[in-house]
Short mmCIF file of C-alpha atoms in Angstrom, two decimals:
data_model
loop_
_atom_site.label_atom_id
_atom_site.label_comp_id
_atom_site.label_asym_id
_atom_site.label_seq_id
_atom_site.Cartn_x
_atom_site.Cartn_y
_atom_site.Cartn_z
CA MET A 1 4.35 0.31 18.03
CA TYR A 2 6.02 2.28 15.62
CA LYS A 3 3.45 4.33 12.81
CA ILE A 4 4.90 7.31 11.22
CA LEU A 5 1.97 9.90 12.11
CA SER A 6 3.83 13.25 11.06
CA ALA A 7 6.72 13.63 8.43
CA GLY A 8 8.54 16.52 6.73
CA ALA A 9 10.42 16.32 3.18
CA ALA A 10 12.15 12.76 2.52
CA LEU A 11 14.87 11.53 0.02
CA VAL A 12 14.38 8.21 -0.52
CA ALA A 13 16.40 6.61 -3.07
CA ILE A 14 15.39 2.71 -4.49
CA VAL A 15 17.13 0.48 -6.52
CA SER A 16 15.33 -2.53 -7.58
CA VAL A 17 16.60 -5.93 -9.69
CA PRO A 18 14.04 -8.04 -10.29
CA ALA A 19 15.22 -11.22 -12.68
CA GLN A 20 14.76 -12.93 -15.61
CA ALA A 21 11.75 -15.53 -15.64
CA TYR A 22 12.24 -19.28 -15.61
CA GLU A 23 9.83 -21.75 -16.96
CA VAL A 24 8.95 -23.78 -14.48
CA ALA A 25 5.83 -26.39 -13.87
CA GLY A 26 4.37 -24.95 -16.72
CA GLY A 27 4.33 -21.83 -15.60
CA GLU A 28 7.17 -18.75 -14.64
CA LEU A 29 8.92 -18.31 -12.16
CA SER A 30 10.76 -14.79 -11.43
CA PHE A 31 12.84 -13.31 -8.33
CA ASN A 32 13.81 -9.57 -7.15
CA VAL A 33 15.93 -8.01 -5.22
CA GLY A 34 16.49 -4.24 -4.26
CA THR A 35 17.74 -1.81 -1.73
CA ARG A 36 16.20 1.66 -0.31
CA TYR A 37 17.75 4.60 1.66
CA SER A 38 14.80 6.60 3.24
CA SER A 39 15.95 10.26 5.48
CA VAL A 40 12.81 11.41 7.03
CA SER A 41 12.64 14.77 8.38
CA ASN A 42 9.87 13.98 11.25
CA ILE A 43 8.73 10.56 12.35
CA ALA A 44 5.97 9.85 14.91
CA PHE A 45 7.02 7.53 16.72
CA LEU A 46 4.17 5.66 18.87
CA GLN A 47 5.50 4.83 22.16
CA GLY A 48 2.61 3.48 24.46
CA GLY A 49 -0.13 6.23 24.82
CA GLY A 50 2.69 8.71 23.76
CA VAL A 51 3.83 10.57 20.78
CA THR A 52 7.46 11.59 20.26
CA ALA A 53 8.83 13.00 16.89
CA ASP A 54 11.99 13.04 15.05
CA GLY A 55 14.05 12.74 12.41
CA ASP A 56 16.15 9.88 11.06
CA ASN A 57 17.77 7.78 8.30
CA SER A 58 16.50 3.96 7.59
CA PHE A 59 18.25 1.73 5.10
CA ALA A 60 15.96 -1.22 3.29
CA ILE A 61 17.00 -4.51 1.62
CA ASN A 62 14.30 -6.45 0.22
CA ALA A 63 14.06 -9.76 -2.25
CA GLY A 64 11.36 -11.84 -3.35
CA ALA A 65 10.18 -14.05 -6.02
CA GLY A 66 6.32 -14.93 -8.17
CA PHE A 67 4.63 -17.33 -10.23
CA GLU A 68 2.60 -17.12 -13.02
CA ARG A 69 0.35 -19.97 -14.75
CA THR A 70 -2.22 -19.77 -16.97
CA PHE A 71 -5.18 -22.19 -16.93
CA GLY A 72 -6.80 -22.91 -20.12
CA GLN A 73 -7.23 -19.92 -22.59
CA ASN A 74 -9.23 -18.17 -19.91
CA GLY A 75 -7.44 -18.98 -15.95
CA ARG A 76 -4.24 -17.52 -14.65
CA LEU A 77 -2.76 -17.94 -11.15
CA SER A 78 -0.43 -15.43 -9.43
CA LEU A 79 1.55 -15.96 -6.55
CA SER A 80 4.17 -13.95 -5.05
CA TYR A 81 5.99 -13.60 -1.63
CA GLY A 82 8.12 -10.82 -0.62
CA TRP A 83 10.96 -9.81 2.76
CA THR A 84 12.21 -6.22 3.34
CA SER A 85 14.25 -5.39 6.48
CA THR A 86 14.60 -1.91 7.58
CA ARG A 87 17.19 -0.39 9.87
CA TYR A 88 17.19 2.93 11.36
CA ASP A 89 20.05 4.97 12.20
CA ALA A 90 18.32 6.30 15.71
CA GLN A 91 18.38 4.04 18.39
CA GLY A 92 15.29 2.75 19.38
CA SER A 93 12.46 0.14 18.70
CA ARG A 94 12.31 0.93 14.73
CA ASP A 95 14.04 -1.76 13.12
CA ASN A 96 11.30 -4.04 11.64
CA GLU A 97 11.02 -6.81 8.89
CA LEU A 98 8.05 -7.62 6.91
CA GLN A 99 7.35 -10.78 4.66
CA SER A 100 4.26 -10.73 2.86
CA ALA A 101 2.39 -14.01 0.42
CA ALA A 102 -0.47 -13.92 -1.57
CA ALA A 103 -2.14 -15.68 -3.85
CA VAL A 104 -4.62 -14.69 -7.26
CA TYR A 105 -6.77 -16.43 -9.64
CA THR A 106 -8.48 -14.94 -12.31
CA HIS A 107 -11.24 -16.78 -14.80
CA ARG A 108 -12.56 -14.97 -17.53
CA VAL A 109 -16.04 -15.79 -18.44
CA GLY A 110 -17.41 -14.54 -21.51
CA ILE A 111 -16.88 -10.48 -21.20
CA ALA A 112 -16.43 -10.71 -17.47
CA THR A 113 -13.55 -11.89 -15.46
CA LEU A 114 -14.12 -13.33 -11.68
CA GLY A 115 -11.14 -13.04 -9.29
CA VAL A 116 -10.04 -14.43 -6.10
CA SER A 117 -7.49 -13.34 -3.94
CA HIS A 118 -5.59 -14.04 -0.59
CA ALA A 119 -2.98 -12.32 1.09
CA GLN A 120 -0.98 -12.84 4.59
CA ALA A 121 1.67 -10.46 6.08
CA TRP A 122 4.06 -10.63 8.89
CA TYR A 123 5.92 -7.87 10.82
CA ASP A 124 8.56 -7.95 13.47
CA LEU A 125 9.37 -4.97 15.26
CA ASP A 126 12.70 -5.02 16.69
CA GLY A 127 13.68 -8.66 16.52
CA SER A 128 10.04 -9.67 17.77
CA SER A 129 6.66 -10.66 16.05
CA PHE A 130 4.06 -7.89 16.42
CA LEU A 131 2.16 -7.93 13.68
CA GLN A 132 0.33 -10.00 11.62
CA VAL A 133 -2.61 -9.11 8.87
CA SER A 134 -4.74 -11.61 6.22
CA SER A 135 -6.60 -10.15 3.71
CA SER A 136 -9.31 -12.25 1.31
CA SER A 137 -11.35 -10.48 -1.80
CA ALA A 138 -13.80 -11.91 -4.14
CA PHE A 139 -13.66 -9.31 -7.66
CA LEU A 140 -15.68 -9.25 -10.89
CA GLY A 141 -14.52 -7.21 -13.83
CA ALA A 142 -16.28 -6.23 -17.14
CA PRO A 143 -16.97 -3.35 -19.67
CA GLY A 144 -18.99 -0.54 -18.35
CA PRO A 145 -20.18 2.68 -19.91
CA LEU A 146 -18.24 5.16 -22.26
CA GLY A 147 -15.83 2.67 -22.93
CA SER A 148 -14.50 2.44 -19.33
CA VAL A 149 -13.69 -1.23 -17.52
CA LEU A 150 -15.58 -1.36 -13.62
CA VAL A 151 -14.34 -3.98 -11.63
CA GLY A 152 -16.13 -4.73 -7.89
CA ARG A 153 -14.69 -5.73 -5.18
CA TYR A 154 -15.59 -7.46 -1.38
CA SER A 155 -12.31 -7.70 1.03
CA HIS A 156 -12.22 -9.12 4.32
CA SER A 157 -9.05 -8.62 6.19
CA GLU A 158 -7.92 -9.41 9.97
CA THR A 159 -5.09 -7.87 11.49
CA GLU A 160 -3.86 -9.14 14.99
CA LEU A 161 -1.25 -7.37 17.11
CA GLU A 162 0.97 -8.78 19.73
CA GLY A 163 2.02 -7.74 23.66
CA GLY A 164 0.26 -4.56 24.96
CA PHE A 165 -1.55 -3.74 21.31
CA ALA A 166 -3.69 -6.49 21.14
CA PHE A 167 -6.83 -3.70 21.94
CA ARG A 168 -6.24 -3.15 18.27
CA ASP A 169 -6.90 -6.40 16.94
CA ALA A 170 -9.72 -5.45 14.54
CA GLN A 171 -11.73 -7.13 11.60
CA THR A 172 -12.27 -5.05 8.41
CA ASP A 173 -15.29 -5.46 5.81
CA THR A 174 -14.54 -3.44 2.53
CA PHE A 175 -17.11 -2.65 -0.56
CA GLY A 176 -15.44 -1.14 -3.33
CA LEU A 177 -15.65 -0.25 -7.47
CA THR A 178 -13.44 1.12 -9.41
CA ALA A 179 -13.75 2.25 -13.59
CA GLN A 180 -10.83 2.92 -15.44
CA ARG A 181 -10.74 4.36 -18.70
CA GLN A 182 -8.29 4.77 -21.67
CA PHE A 183 -8.38 8.18 -23.81
CA GLY A 184 -5.10 7.08 -26.35
CA ALA A 185 -2.25 6.75 -24.15
CA THR A 186 -4.23 8.35 -21.09
CA THR A 187 -5.18 6.18 -18.44
CA LEU A 188 -7.99 7.51 -16.06
CA GLN A 189 -8.96 5.79 -13.33
CA ILE A 190 -11.70 6.80 -10.27
CA GLY A 191 -12.52 4.56 -7.33
CA VAL A 192 -15.10 5.19 -4.24
CA SER A 193 -14.64 2.44 -1.43
CA ALA A 194 -16.81 1.72 1.76
CA ALA A 195 -15.38 0.22 4.87
CA GLU A 196 -16.64 -0.77 8.55
CA GLU A 197 -14.33 -2.18 10.99
CA ASP A 198 -14.46 -3.41 14.58
CA ALA A 199 -11.91 -3.59 16.97
CA VAL A 200 -11.14 -5.03 20.50
CA ALA A 201 -11.44 -1.70 21.86
CA VAL A 202 -14.95 -0.22 20.92
CA GLU A 203 -13.14 2.99 20.70
CA LEU A 204 -11.43 2.03 17.88
CA ASP A 205 -14.34 1.00 15.56
CA HIS A 206 -15.30 3.19 12.71
CA ASP A 207 -16.85 3.41 9.47
CA SER A 208 -15.12 4.87 6.60
CA ARG A 209 -15.53 6.32 2.88
CA THR A 210 -12.42 6.72 0.52
CA LEU A 211 -12.44 8.47 -3.10
CA THR A 212 -9.41 7.75 -5.44
CA ALA A 213 -8.42 9.26 -8.58
CA SER A 214 -5.46 8.80 -10.90
CA LEU A 215 -4.56 10.26 -14.01
CA SER A 216 -1.35 9.13 -16.15
CA GLN A 217 0.00 10.62 -19.09
CA PRO A 218 3.03 10.03 -21.70
CA VAL A 219 4.71 13.46 -22.09
CA LEU A 220 7.88 14.38 -24.37
CA VAL A 221 10.29 16.18 -22.49
CA LEU A 222 13.88 17.79 -23.76
CA ALA A 223 13.56 15.00 -26.25
CA GLN A 224 12.43 12.33 -23.52
CA PRO A 225 9.65 10.28 -23.54
CA LEU A 226 8.23 10.86 -19.72
CA LEU A 227 5.39 9.05 -17.68
CA VAL A 228 3.67 11.52 -15.52
CA SER A 229 1.13 10.34 -13.16
CA LEU A 230 -1.05 12.49 -10.94
CA SER A 231 -3.45 11.02 -8.01
CA GLY A 232 -5.05 11.84 -5.08
CA SER A 233 -7.59 10.84 -2.47
CA TYR A 234 -10.07 11.76 0.17
CA ALA A 235 -11.07 9.86 3.07
CA GLU A 236 -13.23 10.56 6.25
CA ARG A 237 -13.15 8.13 9.08
CA ASP A 238 -16.37 8.25 11.85
CA TYR A 239 -15.79 6.16 14.74
CA ASP A 240 -18.60 4.99 16.78
CA ALA A 241 -17.76 5.64 20.72
CA ILE A 242 -17.04 8.05 22.90
CA ASN A 243 -12.96 8.52 22.44
CA PRO A 244 -11.57 8.81 26.77
CA VAL A 245 -9.26 11.11 25.57
CA ILE A 246 -11.00 13.66 24.01
CA GLY A 247 -14.42 12.74 25.63
CA MET A 248 -16.51 12.67 22.28
CA ALA A 249 -16.71 10.52 18.94
CA ARG A 250 -12.84 10.93 17.04
CA GLU A 251 -13.70 12.18 13.29
CA ASP A 252 -10.74 12.10 10.79
CA GLU A 253 -10.18 13.22 7.48
CA HIS A 254 -7.48 12.24 5.12
CA THR A 255 -6.73 14.19 2.03
CA ARG A 256 -3.94 13.41 -0.25
CA LEU A 257 -1.97 14.35 -3.50
CA ALA A 258 0.90 13.39 -5.42
CA LEU A 259 2.80 13.30 -8.76
CA SER A 260 5.30 10.81 -9.60
CA VAL A 261 7.58 11.25 -13.41
CA SER A 262 9.22 8.23 -14.84
CA ARG A 263 11.79 7.33 -17.78
CA SER A 264 12.08 3.84 -18.67
CA PHE A 265 15.13 3.31 -21.14
CA ALA A 266 15.05 0.40 -23.53
CA ASP A 267 17.40 -2.06 -21.42
CA GLY A 268 15.24 -2.35 -18.44
CA LEU A 269 16.72 0.35 -16.44
CA THR A 270 13.73 3.42 -14.96
CA LEU A 271 14.44 6.29 -13.05
CA SER A 272 11.77 8.09 -10.93
CA ALA A 273 10.88 10.72 -9.02
CA SER A 274 7.67 11.77 -6.97
CA VAL A 275 6.37 13.70 -4.66
CA SER A 276 3.18 13.41 -2.06
CA ASP A 277 1.55 15.45 0.25
CA LEU A 278 -0.73 14.13 2.92
CA ALA A 279 -3.10 16.56 5.27
CA ALA A 280 -4.62 14.46 8.05
CA THR A 281 -7.26 16.27 10.10
CA SER A 282 -8.87 15.13 13.25
CA ASN A 283 -10.02 16.03 16.88
CA LEU A 284 -8.10 13.56 18.17
CA PRO A 285 -4.48 15.86 18.43
CA ALA A 286 -2.38 12.98 18.19
CA ALA A 287 -3.85 11.71 14.94
CA ASP A 288 -3.87 15.84 13.40
CA TYR A 289 -0.93 15.85 11.22
CA ASP A 290 0.68 16.73 7.73
CA GLN A 291 2.95 14.36 5.95
CA SER A 292 4.96 15.42 2.81
CA VAL A 293 7.49 12.92 0.97
CA VAL A 294 10.30 13.24 -1.91
CA SER A 295 11.34 10.38 -3.41
CA VAL A 296 13.95 9.27 -6.44
CA GLY A 297 14.36 6.42 -7.53
CA VAL A 298 16.10 3.69 -10.29
CA SER A 299 15.26 -0.10 -10.62
CA MET A 300 16.48 -2.06 -13.23
CA ASN A 301 14.14 -5.31 -15.31
CA PHE A 302 16.12 -8.38 -16.65
#
């Protein structure tokens, strides 16, 4: 299994070109294509029971399609499909392809919005099927206190791995609540969630709690209108059983901070840059790492 456990500074260039929407079957059909180049100074590669780390570069191409249709004044259906192929410079089983499909239906009832969704993902590693993930959700959105909008969500996901990693197969149940508040052009969002994961290997069963926050603010710099976004998250994960590697129950903590800046132009062109830092602490040495990523991107909408 390919897994990023630790990375230093990275430079990512992204070009994404969504196509214009077309009227089909009473709705709007759209397409998108894009490319991405990544240079990562340190990639951790999970290979059997050991971990090796080295630098590598990758080139990705992606394509997708989306369909949206409204039903009366209150219903909306959204369908999407995406495909991404990633190739690495170094030799080894890192080349991968990812396909994903999702369906979301929302319906407004008075001041509230009810919704259900289902998503499916297929991940091929080095030309062979490796991972499948399915996730179904139900959510409710409604006005909250102080002019906020509250969204409560329940999700159930199932993960299946091929080959010698079937012991990682798992089912996860997640409950979450998100609050969003507008202050003029400023957007503040805060979320909390709790999850319980049951895996085939009992030492991988765990409970987790996550707190997230983000703030987006338009600013004017050198006469250029920019959108600045700051986000952060803190998660803690407690495992149920004794881990045979360390002789005790595993405990993880993840703290992530990210800053992004984007500039959009009238013709649909958007330039963006971001930096993020992840500090992962664990009493399991292979899961104790830091990850820093710097990225720049350009996209075109038309």
